[in-house]
CSV table of C-alpha atoms and ligand atoms in Angstrom, one decimal:
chain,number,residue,atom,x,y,z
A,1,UNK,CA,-30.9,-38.6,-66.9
A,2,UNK,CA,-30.9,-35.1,-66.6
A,3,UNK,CA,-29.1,-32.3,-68.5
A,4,UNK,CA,-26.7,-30.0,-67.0
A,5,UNK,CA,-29.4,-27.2,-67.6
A,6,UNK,CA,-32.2,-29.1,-66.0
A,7,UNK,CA,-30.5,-29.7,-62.9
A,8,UNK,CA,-28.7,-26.5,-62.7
A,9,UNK,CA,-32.1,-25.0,-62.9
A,10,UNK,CA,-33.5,-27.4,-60.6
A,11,UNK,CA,-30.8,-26.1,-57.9
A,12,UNK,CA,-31.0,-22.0,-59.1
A,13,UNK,CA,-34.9,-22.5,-58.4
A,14,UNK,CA,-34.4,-23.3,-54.9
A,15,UNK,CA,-31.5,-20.8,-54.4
A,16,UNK,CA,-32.3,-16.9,-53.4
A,17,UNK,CA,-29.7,-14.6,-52.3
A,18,UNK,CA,-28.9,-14.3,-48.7
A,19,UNK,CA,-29.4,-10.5,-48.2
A,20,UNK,CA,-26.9,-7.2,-47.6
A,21,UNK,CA,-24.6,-5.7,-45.3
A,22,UNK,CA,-23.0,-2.0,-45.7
A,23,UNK,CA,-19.3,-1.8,-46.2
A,24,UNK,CA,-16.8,-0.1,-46.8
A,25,UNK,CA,-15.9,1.2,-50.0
A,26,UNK,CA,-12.8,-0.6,-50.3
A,27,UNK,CA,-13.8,-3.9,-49.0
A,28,UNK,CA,-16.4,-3.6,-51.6
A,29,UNK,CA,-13.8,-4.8,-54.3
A,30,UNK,CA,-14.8,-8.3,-56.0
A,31,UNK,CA,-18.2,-8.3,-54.2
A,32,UNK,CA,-21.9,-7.5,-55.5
A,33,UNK,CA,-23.8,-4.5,-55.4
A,34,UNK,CA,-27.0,-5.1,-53.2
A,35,UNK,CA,-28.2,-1.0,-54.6
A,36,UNK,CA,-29.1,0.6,-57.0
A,37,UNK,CA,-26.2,3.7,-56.9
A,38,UNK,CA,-28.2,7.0,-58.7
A,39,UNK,CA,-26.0,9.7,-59.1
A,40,UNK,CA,-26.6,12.4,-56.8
A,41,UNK,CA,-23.9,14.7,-58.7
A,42,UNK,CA,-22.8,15.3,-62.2
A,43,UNK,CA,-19.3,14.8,-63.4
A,44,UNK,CA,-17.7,16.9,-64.3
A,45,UNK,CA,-20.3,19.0,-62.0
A,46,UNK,CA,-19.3,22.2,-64.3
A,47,UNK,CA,-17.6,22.7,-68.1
A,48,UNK,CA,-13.9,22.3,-67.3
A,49,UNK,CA,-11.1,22.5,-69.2
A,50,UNK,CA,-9.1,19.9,-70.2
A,51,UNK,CA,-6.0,21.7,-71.0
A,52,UNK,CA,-3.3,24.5,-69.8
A,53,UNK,CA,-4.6,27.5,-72.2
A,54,UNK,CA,-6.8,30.1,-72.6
A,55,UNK,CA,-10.3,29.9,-72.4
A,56,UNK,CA,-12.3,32.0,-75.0
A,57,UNK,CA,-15.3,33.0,-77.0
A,58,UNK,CA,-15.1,31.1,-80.3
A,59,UNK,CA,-17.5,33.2,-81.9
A,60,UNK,CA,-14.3,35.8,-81.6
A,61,UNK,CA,-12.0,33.5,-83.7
A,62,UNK,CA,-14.8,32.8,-86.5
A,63,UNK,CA,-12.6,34.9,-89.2
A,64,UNK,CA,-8.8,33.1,-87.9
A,65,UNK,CA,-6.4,35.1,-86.3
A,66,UNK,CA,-7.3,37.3,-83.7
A,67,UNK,CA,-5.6,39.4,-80.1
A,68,UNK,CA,-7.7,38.8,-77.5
A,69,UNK,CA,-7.2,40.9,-73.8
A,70,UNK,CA,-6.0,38.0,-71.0
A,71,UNK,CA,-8.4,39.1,-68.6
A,72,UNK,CA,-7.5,36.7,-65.4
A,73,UNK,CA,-6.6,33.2,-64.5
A,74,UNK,CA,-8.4,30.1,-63.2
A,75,UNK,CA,-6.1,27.0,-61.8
A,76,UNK,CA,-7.8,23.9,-60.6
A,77,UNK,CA,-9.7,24.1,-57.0
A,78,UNK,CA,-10.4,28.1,-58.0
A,79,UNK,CA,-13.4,30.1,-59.9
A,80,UNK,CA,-12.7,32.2,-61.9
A,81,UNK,CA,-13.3,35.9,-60.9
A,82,UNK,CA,-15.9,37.1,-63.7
A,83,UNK,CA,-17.1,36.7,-67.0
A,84,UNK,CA,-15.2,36.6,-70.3
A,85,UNK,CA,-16.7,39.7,-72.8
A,86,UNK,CA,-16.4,40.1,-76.3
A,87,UNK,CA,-12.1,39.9,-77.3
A,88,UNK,CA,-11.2,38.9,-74.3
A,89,UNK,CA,-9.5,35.5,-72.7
A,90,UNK,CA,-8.8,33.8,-69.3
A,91,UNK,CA,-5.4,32.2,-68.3
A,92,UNK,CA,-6.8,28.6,-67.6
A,93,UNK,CA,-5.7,25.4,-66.1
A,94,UNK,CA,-6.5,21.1,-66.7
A,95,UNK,CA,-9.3,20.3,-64.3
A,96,UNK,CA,-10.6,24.4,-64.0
A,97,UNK,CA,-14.0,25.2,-64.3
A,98,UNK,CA,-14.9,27.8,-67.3
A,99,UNK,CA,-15.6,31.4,-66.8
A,100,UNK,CA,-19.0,32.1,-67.9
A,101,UNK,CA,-19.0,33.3,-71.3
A,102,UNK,CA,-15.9,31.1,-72.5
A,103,UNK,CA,-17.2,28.1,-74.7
A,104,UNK,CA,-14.1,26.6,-75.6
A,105,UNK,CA,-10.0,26.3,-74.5
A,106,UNK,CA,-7.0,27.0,-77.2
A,107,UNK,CA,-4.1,25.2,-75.6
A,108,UNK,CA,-1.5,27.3,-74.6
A,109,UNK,CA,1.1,25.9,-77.1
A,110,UNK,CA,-1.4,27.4,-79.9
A,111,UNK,CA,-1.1,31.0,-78.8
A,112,UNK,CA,1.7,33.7,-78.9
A,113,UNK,CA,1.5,35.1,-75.0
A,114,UNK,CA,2.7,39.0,-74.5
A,115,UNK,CA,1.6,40.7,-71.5
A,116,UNK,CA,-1.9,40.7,-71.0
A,117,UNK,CA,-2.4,40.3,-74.8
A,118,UNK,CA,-2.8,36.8,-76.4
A,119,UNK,CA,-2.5,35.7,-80.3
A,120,UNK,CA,-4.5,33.3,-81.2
A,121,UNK,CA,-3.8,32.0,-84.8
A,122,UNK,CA,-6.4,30.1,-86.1
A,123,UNK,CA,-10.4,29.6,-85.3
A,124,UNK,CA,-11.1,28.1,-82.3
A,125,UNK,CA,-14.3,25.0,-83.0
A,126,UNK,CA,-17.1,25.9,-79.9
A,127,UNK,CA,-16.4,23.5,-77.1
A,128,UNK,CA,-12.5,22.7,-78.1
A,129,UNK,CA,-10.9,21.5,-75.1
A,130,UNK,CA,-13.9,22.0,-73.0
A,131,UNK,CA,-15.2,18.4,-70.9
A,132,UNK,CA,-19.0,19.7,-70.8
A,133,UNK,CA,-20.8,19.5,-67.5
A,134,UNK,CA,-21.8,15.6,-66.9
A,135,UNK,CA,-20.0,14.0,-69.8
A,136,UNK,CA,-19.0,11.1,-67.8
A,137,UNK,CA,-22.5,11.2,-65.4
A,138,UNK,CA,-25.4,13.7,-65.3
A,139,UNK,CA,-27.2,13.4,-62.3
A,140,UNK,CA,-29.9,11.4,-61.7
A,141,UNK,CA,-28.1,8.4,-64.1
A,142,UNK,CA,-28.7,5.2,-63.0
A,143,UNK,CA,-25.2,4.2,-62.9
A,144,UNK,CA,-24.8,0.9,-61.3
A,145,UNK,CA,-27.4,-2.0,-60.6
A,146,UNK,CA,-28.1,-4.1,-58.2
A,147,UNK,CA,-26.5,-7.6,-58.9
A,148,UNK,CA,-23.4,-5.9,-60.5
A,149,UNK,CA,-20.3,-7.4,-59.7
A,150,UNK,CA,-17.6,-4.8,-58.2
A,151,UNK,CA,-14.4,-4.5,-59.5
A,152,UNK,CA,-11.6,-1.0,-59.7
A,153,UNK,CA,-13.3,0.8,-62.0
A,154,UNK,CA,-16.9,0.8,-60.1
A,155,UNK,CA,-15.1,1.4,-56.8
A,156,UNK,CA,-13.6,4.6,-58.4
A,157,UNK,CA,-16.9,5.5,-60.0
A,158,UNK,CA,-18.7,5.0,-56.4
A,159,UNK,CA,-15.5,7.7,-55.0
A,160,UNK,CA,-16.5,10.0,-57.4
A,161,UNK,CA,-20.3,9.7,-56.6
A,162,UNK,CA,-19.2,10.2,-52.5
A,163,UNK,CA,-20.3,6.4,-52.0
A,164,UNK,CA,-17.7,6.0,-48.1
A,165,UNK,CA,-19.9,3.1,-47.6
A,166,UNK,CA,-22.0,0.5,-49.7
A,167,UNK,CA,-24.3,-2.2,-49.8
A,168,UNK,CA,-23.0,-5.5,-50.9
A,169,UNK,CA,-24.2,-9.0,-51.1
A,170,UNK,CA,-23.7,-10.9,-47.9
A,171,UNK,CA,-20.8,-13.9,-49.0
A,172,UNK,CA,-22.6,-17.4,-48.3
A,173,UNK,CA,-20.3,-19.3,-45.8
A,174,UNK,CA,-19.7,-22.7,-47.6
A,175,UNK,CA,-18.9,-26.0,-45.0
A,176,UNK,CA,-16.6,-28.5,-47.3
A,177,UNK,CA,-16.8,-32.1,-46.2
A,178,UNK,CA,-14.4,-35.0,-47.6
A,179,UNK,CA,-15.2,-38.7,-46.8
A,180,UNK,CA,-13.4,-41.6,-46.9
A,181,UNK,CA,-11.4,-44.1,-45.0
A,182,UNK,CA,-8.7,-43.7,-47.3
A,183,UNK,CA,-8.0,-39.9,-47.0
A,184,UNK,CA,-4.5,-38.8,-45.0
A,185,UNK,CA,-5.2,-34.9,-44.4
A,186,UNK,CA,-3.0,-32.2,-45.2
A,187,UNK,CA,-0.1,-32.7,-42.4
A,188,UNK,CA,-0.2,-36.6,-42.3
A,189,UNK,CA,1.6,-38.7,-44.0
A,190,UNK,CA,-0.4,-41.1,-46.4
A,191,UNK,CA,-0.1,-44.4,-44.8
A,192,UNK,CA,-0.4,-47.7,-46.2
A,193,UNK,CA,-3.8,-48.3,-48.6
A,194,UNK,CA,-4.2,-44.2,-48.0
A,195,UNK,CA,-4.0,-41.6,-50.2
A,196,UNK,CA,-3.8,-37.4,-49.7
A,197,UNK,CA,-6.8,-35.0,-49.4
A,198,UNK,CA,-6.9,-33.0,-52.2
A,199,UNK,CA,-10.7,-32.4,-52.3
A,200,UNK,CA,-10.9,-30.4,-48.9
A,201,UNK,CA,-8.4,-27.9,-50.6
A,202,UNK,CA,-9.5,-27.6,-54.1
A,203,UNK,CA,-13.1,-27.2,-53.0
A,204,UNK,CA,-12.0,-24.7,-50.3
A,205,UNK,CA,-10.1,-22.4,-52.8
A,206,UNK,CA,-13.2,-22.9,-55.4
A,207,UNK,CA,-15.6,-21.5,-52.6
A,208,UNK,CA,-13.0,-18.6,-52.0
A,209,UNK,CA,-12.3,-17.8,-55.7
A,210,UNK,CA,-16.5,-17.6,-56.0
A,211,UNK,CA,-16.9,-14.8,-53.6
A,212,UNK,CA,-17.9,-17.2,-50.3
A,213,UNK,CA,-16.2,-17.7,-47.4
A,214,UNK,CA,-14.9,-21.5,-46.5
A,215,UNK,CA,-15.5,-23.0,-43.5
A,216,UNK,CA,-13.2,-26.7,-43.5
A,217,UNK,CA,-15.1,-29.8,-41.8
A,218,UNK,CA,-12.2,-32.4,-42.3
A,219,UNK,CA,-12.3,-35.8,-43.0
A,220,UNK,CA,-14.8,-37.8,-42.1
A,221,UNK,CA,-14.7,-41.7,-42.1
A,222,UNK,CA,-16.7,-44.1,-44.4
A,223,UNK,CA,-19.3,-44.3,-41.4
A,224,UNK,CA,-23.4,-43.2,-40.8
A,225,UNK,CA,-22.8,-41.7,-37.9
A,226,UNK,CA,-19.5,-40.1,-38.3
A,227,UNK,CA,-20.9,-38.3,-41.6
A,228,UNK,CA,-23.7,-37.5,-40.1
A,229,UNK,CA,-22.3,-35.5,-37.1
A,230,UNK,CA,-20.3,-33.9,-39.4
A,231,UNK,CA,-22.9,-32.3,-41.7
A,232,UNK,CA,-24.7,-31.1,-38.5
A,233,UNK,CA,-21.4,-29.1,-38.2
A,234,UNK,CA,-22.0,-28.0,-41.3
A,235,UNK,CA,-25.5,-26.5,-40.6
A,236,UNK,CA,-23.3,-23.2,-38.9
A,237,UNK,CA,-22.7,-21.9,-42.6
A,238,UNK,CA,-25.2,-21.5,-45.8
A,239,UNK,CA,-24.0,-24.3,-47.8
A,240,UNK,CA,-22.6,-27.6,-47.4
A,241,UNK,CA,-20.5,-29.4,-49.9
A,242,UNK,CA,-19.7,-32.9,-49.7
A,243,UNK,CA,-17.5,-35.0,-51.8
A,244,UNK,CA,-17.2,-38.5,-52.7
A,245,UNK,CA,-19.5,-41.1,-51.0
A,246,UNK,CA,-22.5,-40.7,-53.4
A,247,UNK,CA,-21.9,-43.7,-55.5
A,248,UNK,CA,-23.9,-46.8,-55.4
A,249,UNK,CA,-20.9,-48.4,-53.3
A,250,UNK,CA,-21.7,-50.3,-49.9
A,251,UNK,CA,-19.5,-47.4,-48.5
A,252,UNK,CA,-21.3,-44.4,-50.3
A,253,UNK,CA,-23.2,-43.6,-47.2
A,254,UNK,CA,-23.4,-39.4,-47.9
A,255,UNK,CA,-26.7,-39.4,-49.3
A,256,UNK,CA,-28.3,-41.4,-45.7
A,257,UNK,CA,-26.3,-39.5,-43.5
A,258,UNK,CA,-28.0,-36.4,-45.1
A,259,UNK,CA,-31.2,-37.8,-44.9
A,260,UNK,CA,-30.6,-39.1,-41.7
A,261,UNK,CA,-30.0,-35.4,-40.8
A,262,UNK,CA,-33.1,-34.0,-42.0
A,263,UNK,CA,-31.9,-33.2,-45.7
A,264,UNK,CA,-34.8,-33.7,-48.7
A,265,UNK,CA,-33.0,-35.1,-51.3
A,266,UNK,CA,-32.7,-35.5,-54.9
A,267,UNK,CA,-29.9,-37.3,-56.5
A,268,UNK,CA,-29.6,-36.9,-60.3
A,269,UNK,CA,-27.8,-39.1,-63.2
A,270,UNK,CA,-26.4,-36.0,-65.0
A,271,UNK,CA,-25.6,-36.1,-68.8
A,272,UNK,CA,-22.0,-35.3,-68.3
A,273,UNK,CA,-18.4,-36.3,-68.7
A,274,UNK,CA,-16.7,-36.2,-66.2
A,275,UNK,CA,-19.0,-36.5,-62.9
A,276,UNK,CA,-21.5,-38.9,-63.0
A,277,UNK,CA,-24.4,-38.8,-59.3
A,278,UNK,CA,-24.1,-35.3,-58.1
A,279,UNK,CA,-26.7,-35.4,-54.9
A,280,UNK,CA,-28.2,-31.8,-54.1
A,281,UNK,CA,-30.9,-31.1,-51.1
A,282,UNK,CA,-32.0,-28.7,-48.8
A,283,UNK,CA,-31.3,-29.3,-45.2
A,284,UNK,CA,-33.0,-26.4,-42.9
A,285,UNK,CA,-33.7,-24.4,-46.0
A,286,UNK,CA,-29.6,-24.6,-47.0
A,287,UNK,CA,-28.5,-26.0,-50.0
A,288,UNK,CA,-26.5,-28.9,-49.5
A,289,UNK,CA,-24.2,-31.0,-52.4
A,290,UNK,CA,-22.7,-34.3,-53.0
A,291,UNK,CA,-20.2,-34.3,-55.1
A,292,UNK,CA,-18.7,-37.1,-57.0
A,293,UNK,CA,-14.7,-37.8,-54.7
A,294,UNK,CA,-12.5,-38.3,-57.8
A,295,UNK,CA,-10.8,-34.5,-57.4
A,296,UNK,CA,-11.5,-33.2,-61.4
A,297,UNK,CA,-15.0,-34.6,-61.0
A,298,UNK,CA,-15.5,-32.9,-57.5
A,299,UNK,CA,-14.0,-29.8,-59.2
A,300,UNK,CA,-16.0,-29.9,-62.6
A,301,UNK,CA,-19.4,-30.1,-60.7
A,302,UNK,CA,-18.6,-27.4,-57.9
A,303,UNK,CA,-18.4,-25.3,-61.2
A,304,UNK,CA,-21.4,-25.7,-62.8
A,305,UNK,CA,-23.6,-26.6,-60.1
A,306,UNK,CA,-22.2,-24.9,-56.9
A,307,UNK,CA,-20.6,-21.8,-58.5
A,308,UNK,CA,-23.7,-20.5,-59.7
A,309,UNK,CA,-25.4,-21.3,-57.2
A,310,UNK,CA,-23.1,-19.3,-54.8
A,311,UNK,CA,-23.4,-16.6,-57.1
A,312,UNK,CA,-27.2,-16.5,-56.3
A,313,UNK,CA,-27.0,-16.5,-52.6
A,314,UNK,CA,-24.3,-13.8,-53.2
A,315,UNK,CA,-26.5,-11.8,-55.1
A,316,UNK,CA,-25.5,-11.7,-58.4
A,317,UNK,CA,-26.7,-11.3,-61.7
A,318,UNK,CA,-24.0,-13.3,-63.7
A,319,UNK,CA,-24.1,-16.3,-62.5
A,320,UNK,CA,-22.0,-18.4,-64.8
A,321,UNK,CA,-18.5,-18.3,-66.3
A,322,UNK,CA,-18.3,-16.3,-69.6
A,323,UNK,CA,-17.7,-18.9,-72.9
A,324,UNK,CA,-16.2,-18.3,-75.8
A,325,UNK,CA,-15.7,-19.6,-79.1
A,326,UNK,CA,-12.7,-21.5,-80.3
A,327,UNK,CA,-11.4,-23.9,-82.5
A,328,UNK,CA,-10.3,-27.3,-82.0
A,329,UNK,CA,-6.5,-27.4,-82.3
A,330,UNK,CA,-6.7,-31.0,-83.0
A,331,UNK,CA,-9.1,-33.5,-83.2
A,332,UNK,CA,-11.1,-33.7,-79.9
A,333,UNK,CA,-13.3,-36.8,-79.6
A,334,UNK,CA,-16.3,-37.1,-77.0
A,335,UNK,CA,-16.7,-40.7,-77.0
A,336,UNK,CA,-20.2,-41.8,-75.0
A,337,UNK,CA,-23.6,-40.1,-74.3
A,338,UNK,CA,-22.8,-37.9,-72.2
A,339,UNK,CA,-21.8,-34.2,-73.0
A,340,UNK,CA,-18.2,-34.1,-72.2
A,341,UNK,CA,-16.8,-31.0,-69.8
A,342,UNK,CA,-13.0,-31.3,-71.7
A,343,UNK,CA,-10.2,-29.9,-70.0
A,344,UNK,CA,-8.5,-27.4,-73.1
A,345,UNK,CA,-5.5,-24.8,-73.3
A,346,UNK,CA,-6.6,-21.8,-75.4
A,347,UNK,CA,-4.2,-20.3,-77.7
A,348,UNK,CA,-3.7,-17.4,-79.6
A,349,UNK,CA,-4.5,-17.6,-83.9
A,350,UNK,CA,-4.8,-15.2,-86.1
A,351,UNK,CA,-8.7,-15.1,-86.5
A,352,UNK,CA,-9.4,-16.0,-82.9
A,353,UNK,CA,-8.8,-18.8,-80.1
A,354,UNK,CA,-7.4,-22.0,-80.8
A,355,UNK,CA,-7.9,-25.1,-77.8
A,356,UNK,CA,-6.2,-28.4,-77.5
A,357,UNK,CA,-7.1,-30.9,-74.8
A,358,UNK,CA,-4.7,-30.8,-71.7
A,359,UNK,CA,-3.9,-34.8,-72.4
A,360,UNK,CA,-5.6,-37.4,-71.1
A,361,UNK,CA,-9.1,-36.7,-69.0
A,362,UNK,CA,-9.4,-38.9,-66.6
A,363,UNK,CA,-11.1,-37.8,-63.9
A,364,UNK,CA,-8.7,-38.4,-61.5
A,365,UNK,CA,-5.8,-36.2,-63.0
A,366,UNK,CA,-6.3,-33.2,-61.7
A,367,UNK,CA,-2.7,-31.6,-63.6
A,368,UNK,CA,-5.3,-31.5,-66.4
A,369,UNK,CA,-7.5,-29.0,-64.1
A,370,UNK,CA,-4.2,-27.3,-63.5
A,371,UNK,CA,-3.3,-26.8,-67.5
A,372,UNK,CA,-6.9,-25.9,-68.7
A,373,UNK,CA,-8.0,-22.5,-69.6
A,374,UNK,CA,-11.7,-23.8,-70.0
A,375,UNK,CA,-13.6,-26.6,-70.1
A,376,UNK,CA,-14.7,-27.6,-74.0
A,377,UNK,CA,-18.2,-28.3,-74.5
A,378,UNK,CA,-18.7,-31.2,-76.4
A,379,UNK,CA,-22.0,-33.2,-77.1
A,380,UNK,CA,-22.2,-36.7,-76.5
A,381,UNK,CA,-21.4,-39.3,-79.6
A,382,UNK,CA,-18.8,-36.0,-81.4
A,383,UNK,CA,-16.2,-35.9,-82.9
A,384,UNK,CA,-14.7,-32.4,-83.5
A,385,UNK,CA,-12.6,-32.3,-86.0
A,386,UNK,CA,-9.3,-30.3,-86.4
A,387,UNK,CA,-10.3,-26.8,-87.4
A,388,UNK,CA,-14.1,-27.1,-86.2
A,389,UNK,CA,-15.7,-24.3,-83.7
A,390,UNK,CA,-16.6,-25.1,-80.2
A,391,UNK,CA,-17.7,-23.3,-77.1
A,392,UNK,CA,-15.2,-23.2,-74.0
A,393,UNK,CA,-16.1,-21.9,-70.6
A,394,UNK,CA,-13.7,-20.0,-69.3
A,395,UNK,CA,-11.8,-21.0,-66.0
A,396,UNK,CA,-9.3,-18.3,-66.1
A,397,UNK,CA,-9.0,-15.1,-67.5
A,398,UNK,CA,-8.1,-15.1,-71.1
A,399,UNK,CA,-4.5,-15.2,-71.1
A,400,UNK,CA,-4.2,-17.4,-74.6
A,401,UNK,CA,-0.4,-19.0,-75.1
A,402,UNK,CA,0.8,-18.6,-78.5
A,403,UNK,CA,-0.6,-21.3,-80.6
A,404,UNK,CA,2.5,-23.3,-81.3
A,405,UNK,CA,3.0,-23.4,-77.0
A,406,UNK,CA,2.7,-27.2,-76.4
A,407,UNK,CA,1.9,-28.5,-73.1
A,408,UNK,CA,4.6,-29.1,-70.3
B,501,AMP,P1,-15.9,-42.4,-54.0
B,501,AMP,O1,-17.0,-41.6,-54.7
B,501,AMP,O2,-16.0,-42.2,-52.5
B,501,AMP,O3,-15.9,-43.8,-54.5
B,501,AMP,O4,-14.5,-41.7,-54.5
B,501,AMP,C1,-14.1,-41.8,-55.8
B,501,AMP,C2,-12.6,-41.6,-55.9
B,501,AMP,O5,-12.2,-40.4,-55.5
B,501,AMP,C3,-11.8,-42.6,-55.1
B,501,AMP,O6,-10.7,-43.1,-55.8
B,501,AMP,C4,-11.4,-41.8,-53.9
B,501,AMP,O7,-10.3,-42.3,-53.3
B,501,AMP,C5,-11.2,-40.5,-54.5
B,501,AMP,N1,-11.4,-39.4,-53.5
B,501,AMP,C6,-12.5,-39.3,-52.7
B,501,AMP,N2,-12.3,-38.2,-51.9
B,501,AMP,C7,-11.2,-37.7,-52.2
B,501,AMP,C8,-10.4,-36.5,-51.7
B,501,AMP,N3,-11.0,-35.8,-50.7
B,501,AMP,N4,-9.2,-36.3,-52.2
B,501,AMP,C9,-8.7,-37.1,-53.1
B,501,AMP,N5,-9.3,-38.1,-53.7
B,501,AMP,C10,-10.5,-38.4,-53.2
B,502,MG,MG1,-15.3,-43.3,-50.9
């Protein structure tokens, strides 16, 4: 049996990213960086100030109080006219660039104003007010790599740097493939002996909420040839994902309709809780999956074999969910060999994060996907008692309830 890291690396090994495309700056948002973005400007390009005041010399205010001559005045979007001398000051503005000669801004609620005379009171420290020229960037910074994951802040930093377009990783288009004879899709009715989709759906919104774009392949029956047409559909987009069917049942045929398609296979006994076969292969140098059908299984493996995975093709450098450390609530047992992936709430405590399991884990109650906040890593053979740390991956962003919330 494998570990989760053996055959996560086995996949990541045969994964590389799928390339760039330019966009626009906007539509940049949630995707990666495919560039390296040096800045071809400082900011702030010159010393500005960052108050309405009067820029001055502070060598002039080195013994206190002093009356300096208001020599001009310089608003945002202007230069000022000349250079401040010895005693003198400029009427300045927020966002103006200094005259040369000023080192430093008294605000203009420290000063007595009269005419074109201004009292300052006290001494004025040497760069007072001033942002100096490429406090936020100098040019030349390296500021963002390649790999980098785009959110607001780097699409304003990529503004100021005059970035209208940028390179991004391509988004790997993801084909998502449910079997089985007893599946009614979305829009049926179940019928007798059937029950509803839900994979199809779950696994569609997992590829969307990972960066990829999802093409849907339906239902296919419990037959060869049916499955088999199917994931030569599939073979228009990057990745195929399959669920259910991998089993050792008579009517686990996914792994032989793969091969029967071309795919190289490899199916692996993972050490984990829930999820037991996941099949993964490379059909016409795409990754393809097989993914256990019971819908928290199918959803537990698409996140730590195929969200990474996507990741990769997209180009990323992060390719896993952040963890962090909490402790256990109450008593969380991990019964069996296999390291458990436990469904937890996190809460708020006073010296950190508190999880409790959602209830029951079976694999096939997917309200306990819809309660979690992470998935609790627990070895195999554990029982953690009440109070004891553990790692949780992170399936949402931290948003802890209050630790006496109980679960709905
Ligand atoms: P299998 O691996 O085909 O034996 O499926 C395991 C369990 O998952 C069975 O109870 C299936 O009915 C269920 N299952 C398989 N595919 C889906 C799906 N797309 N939506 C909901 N449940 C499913
Ligand atoms: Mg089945």
């Amino acid at each position: 049996m494998l570990t989760v890291e053996e055959a996560l690396g086995a996949i990541l090994s045969r994964v590389e990213p799928l390339g760039a495309e330019r966009v626009e700056l906007l539509a940049a948002l949630g995707r990666v960086l495919a560039e390296p973005i040096v800045a071809r400007r400082a900011v702030p390009p010159w010393p500005a100030s960052s108050m309405d005041g009067y820029a001055l010399r502070a060598a002039d205010t080195r013994d206190g109080g002093v009356d300096l001559a208001v020599v001009g005045r310089v608003a945002a979007g202007s230069l000022p006219r000349r250079a401040l001398g010895r005693g003198e000051a400029m009427r300045i503005f927020t966002g103006a660039p200094l005259p040369e000669g000023a080192d430093a801004v008294v605000p203009q609620e420290d000063v007595a104003a009269e005419g074109d005379r201004v009292r300052v009171a006290a001494r004025v420290a040497r760069g007072a007010c001033v942002r100096p020229a490429g406090e936020d960037v100098r040019a030349g910074d390296l500021v963002l790599e390649p790999g980098h994951a785009l959110g607001p802040a780097e699409v304003g930093l990529l503004a100021t740097l005059g970035h209208a377009r940028v390179a991004v990783g391509r988004r790997p288009r993801v084909a998502i493939l449910s079997t089985g004879n007893e599946l009614a899709d979305l829009g049926t009715e179940p019928g007798p002996g059937q029950i509803a989709n839900t994979n199809t759906y779950s696994l569609l919104a997992q590829v969307r909420e990972a960066g990829g774009e999802a093409l849907n392949l339906g239902v296919a029956p419990d037959r060869l040839e049916a499955i088999e047409a199917r994931v030569r559909a599939g073979m228009a987009a990057d990745v195929l994902v399959s669920s259910a069917g991998v089993s050792v049942g008579e009517l686990d045929l996914v792994r032989e309709a793969l091969a029967r398609a071309g795919a190289e296979l490899h199916l692996w006994q993972v050490a984990m809780r829930p999820g037991k076969p996941i099949t993964f292969g490379s059909l016409g140098g795409r990754p393809v999956f097989g993914l256990p059908g019971n819908p928290v299984s199918a959803m537990v493996t698409f996140e730590l074999f195929v969200r990474p995975a996507l990741r990769k093709l997209a180009g990323a450098r992060a390719l896993e969910r952040p963890r962090v450390r909490a402790r256990a609530l109450a008593p969380i047992a991990n019964p069996g060999a296999r390291r458990g992936y436990l469904r937890v709430t996190l809460h708020r405590e006073a010296g950190g994060l508190g999880a409790r399991l959602t209830g029951d884990q079976g694999s096939a109650i997917l309200r306990s996907m819809v309660a979690a906040d992470g998935l609790a890593v627990v070895p195999g053979d554990t029982r953690v008692a009440a109070g004891e740390e553990l790692e949780v991956i992170l399936l949402r962003p931290l948003e802890p309830r209050a630790a006496d919330t109980e679960r709905s």
